[in-house]
């Protein structure tokens, strides 16, 4: 892995990174979306990709190798000339065809050699994408074969071409984690998570989140991670927050062929649109009725252009969010566009320690946007810190002002719970929270109180809350004195 990948900024498990591609003599900023180029048919000429913000693309070495004309041209002119793109090119191996058609006629050493011969910048071994519904025995057997091929890949001399180490293991988290650990120890460069396409196609985002989280545990934080076949922009923010760096999209072109119009919130159909909800050049210059009246190939090209524009725009939005520290707010917003994405987000929040490990101590402003916000890693981090704070003998935890009857008054703010007043101006306590807090926010705050009280048995604690729900108050140990301030009332003295 050495100096192939450098991380520049982080938010949750998401990051902005730089992937060094030595054969191309350049670096690619991540998160990056690589449009899939089918060497046989292109809806957008790849030499126009830079106009969309595309830095790198992916094409299929197996398809090129299987076609006499394409193979000869690729070997003579190189893959860059063949597809018409100057920037870095990654190639896939035919594994996807293997999954679709059951067999292919190429080995890992052969396809890696071919990828190297045609000038690919990032090559891929022939991993086995096992169905997510396969039984454990099948997944284990396929994984053993994939791992054997990665071992072989390590010893093929491919010069300065980067080589990927696809991670398989179905939906068995322990297999994904151990496959990732084994792959990370190899002298390979980029780590795609494989066989997630069937999960993504059927909106199984919760399982995808668990698969990515498990893979990340095995890979560690330094490895560049590609989510193979994840091309719908509605999933990018979630996948990035889980720690994915590279994506490839065939969707921009495939969906266009069927009249489908991508947005960062889902998929629309051209036939059902009155207006285009988008500011890209296609949507600014045309309306849906105009596109419907066009010849099929022109309509398909314009739809593909829009689809690629919105996909790249979502990548830029994600990068801006990471720099600003608002990636989790973006994920939450995207999650609310579809119940299945919400399941994915909630499943991601089942791994708070993993998110917390790389989450910056200080970033923008925490926005509490729903009950789920109470499970964010910042809350977990504060609760752990509460166990290290040293309260005085008598302590008031108050949603209102200070009270001099007590040695100290600490602030009490859902979803975090108690904290010393001098932390009020630091992240995350500057949080914007709704006046109408959800029960989960109160319950998380009560859990903070419980933790503080449990590690400080000699401190006399009083909690002054504003109408907290019973589910929150029940979590507070009996020896704590409870005072209800009621809504808007503040009968504490020294406010
Ligand atoms: N494209 C989509 N999924 C996969 C996969 O699991 N392996 C490879 N090599 N390519 C893919
Ligand atoms: Zn558009």
Short mmCIF file of C-alpha atoms in Angstrom, two decimals, residues 10 30 37 40 71 81 116 164 195 199 203 216 220 245 249 272 336 370 382 405 416 436 448 462:
data_model
loop_
_atom_site.label_atom_id
_atom_site.label_comp_id
_atom_site.label_asym_id
_atom_site.label_seq_id
_atom_site.Cartn_x
_atom_site.Cartn_y
_atom_site.Cartn_z
CA UNK A 10 -11.90 12.86 7.17
CA UNK A 30 -11.18 10.54 -4.06
CA UNK A 37 -16.96 2.56 -20.79
CA UNK A 40 -18.34 -1.64 -28.07
CA UNK A 71 -7.78 -6.75 -29.04
CA UNK A 81 -6.11 5.47 -27.63
CA UNK A 116 -0.55 -4.66 -18.54
CA UNK A 164 -6.60 -4.58 -7.30
CA UNK A 195 -20.49 -8.84 -5.48
CA UNK A 199 -27.59 -6.08 -3.06
CA UNK A 203 -32.18 -1.95 -2.43
CA UNK A 216 -13.24 -2.00 6.51
CA UNK A 220 -7.92 -0.93 8.21
CA UNK A 245 -13.28 5.86 -1.95
CA UNK A 249 -21.01 3.77 -12.83
CA UNK A 272 -43.37 10.93 -16.09
CA UNK A 336 -34.71 10.15 4.15
CA UNK A 370 -34.06 13.06 13.52
CA UNK A 382 -18.93 12.24 24.48
CA UNK A 405 -26.73 25.97 45.83
CA UNK A 416 -25.33 14.49 24.38
CA UNK A 436 -39.27 19.66 19.78
CA UNK A 448 -25.03 10.23 29.46
CA UNK A 462 -29.54 16.70 40.60
#
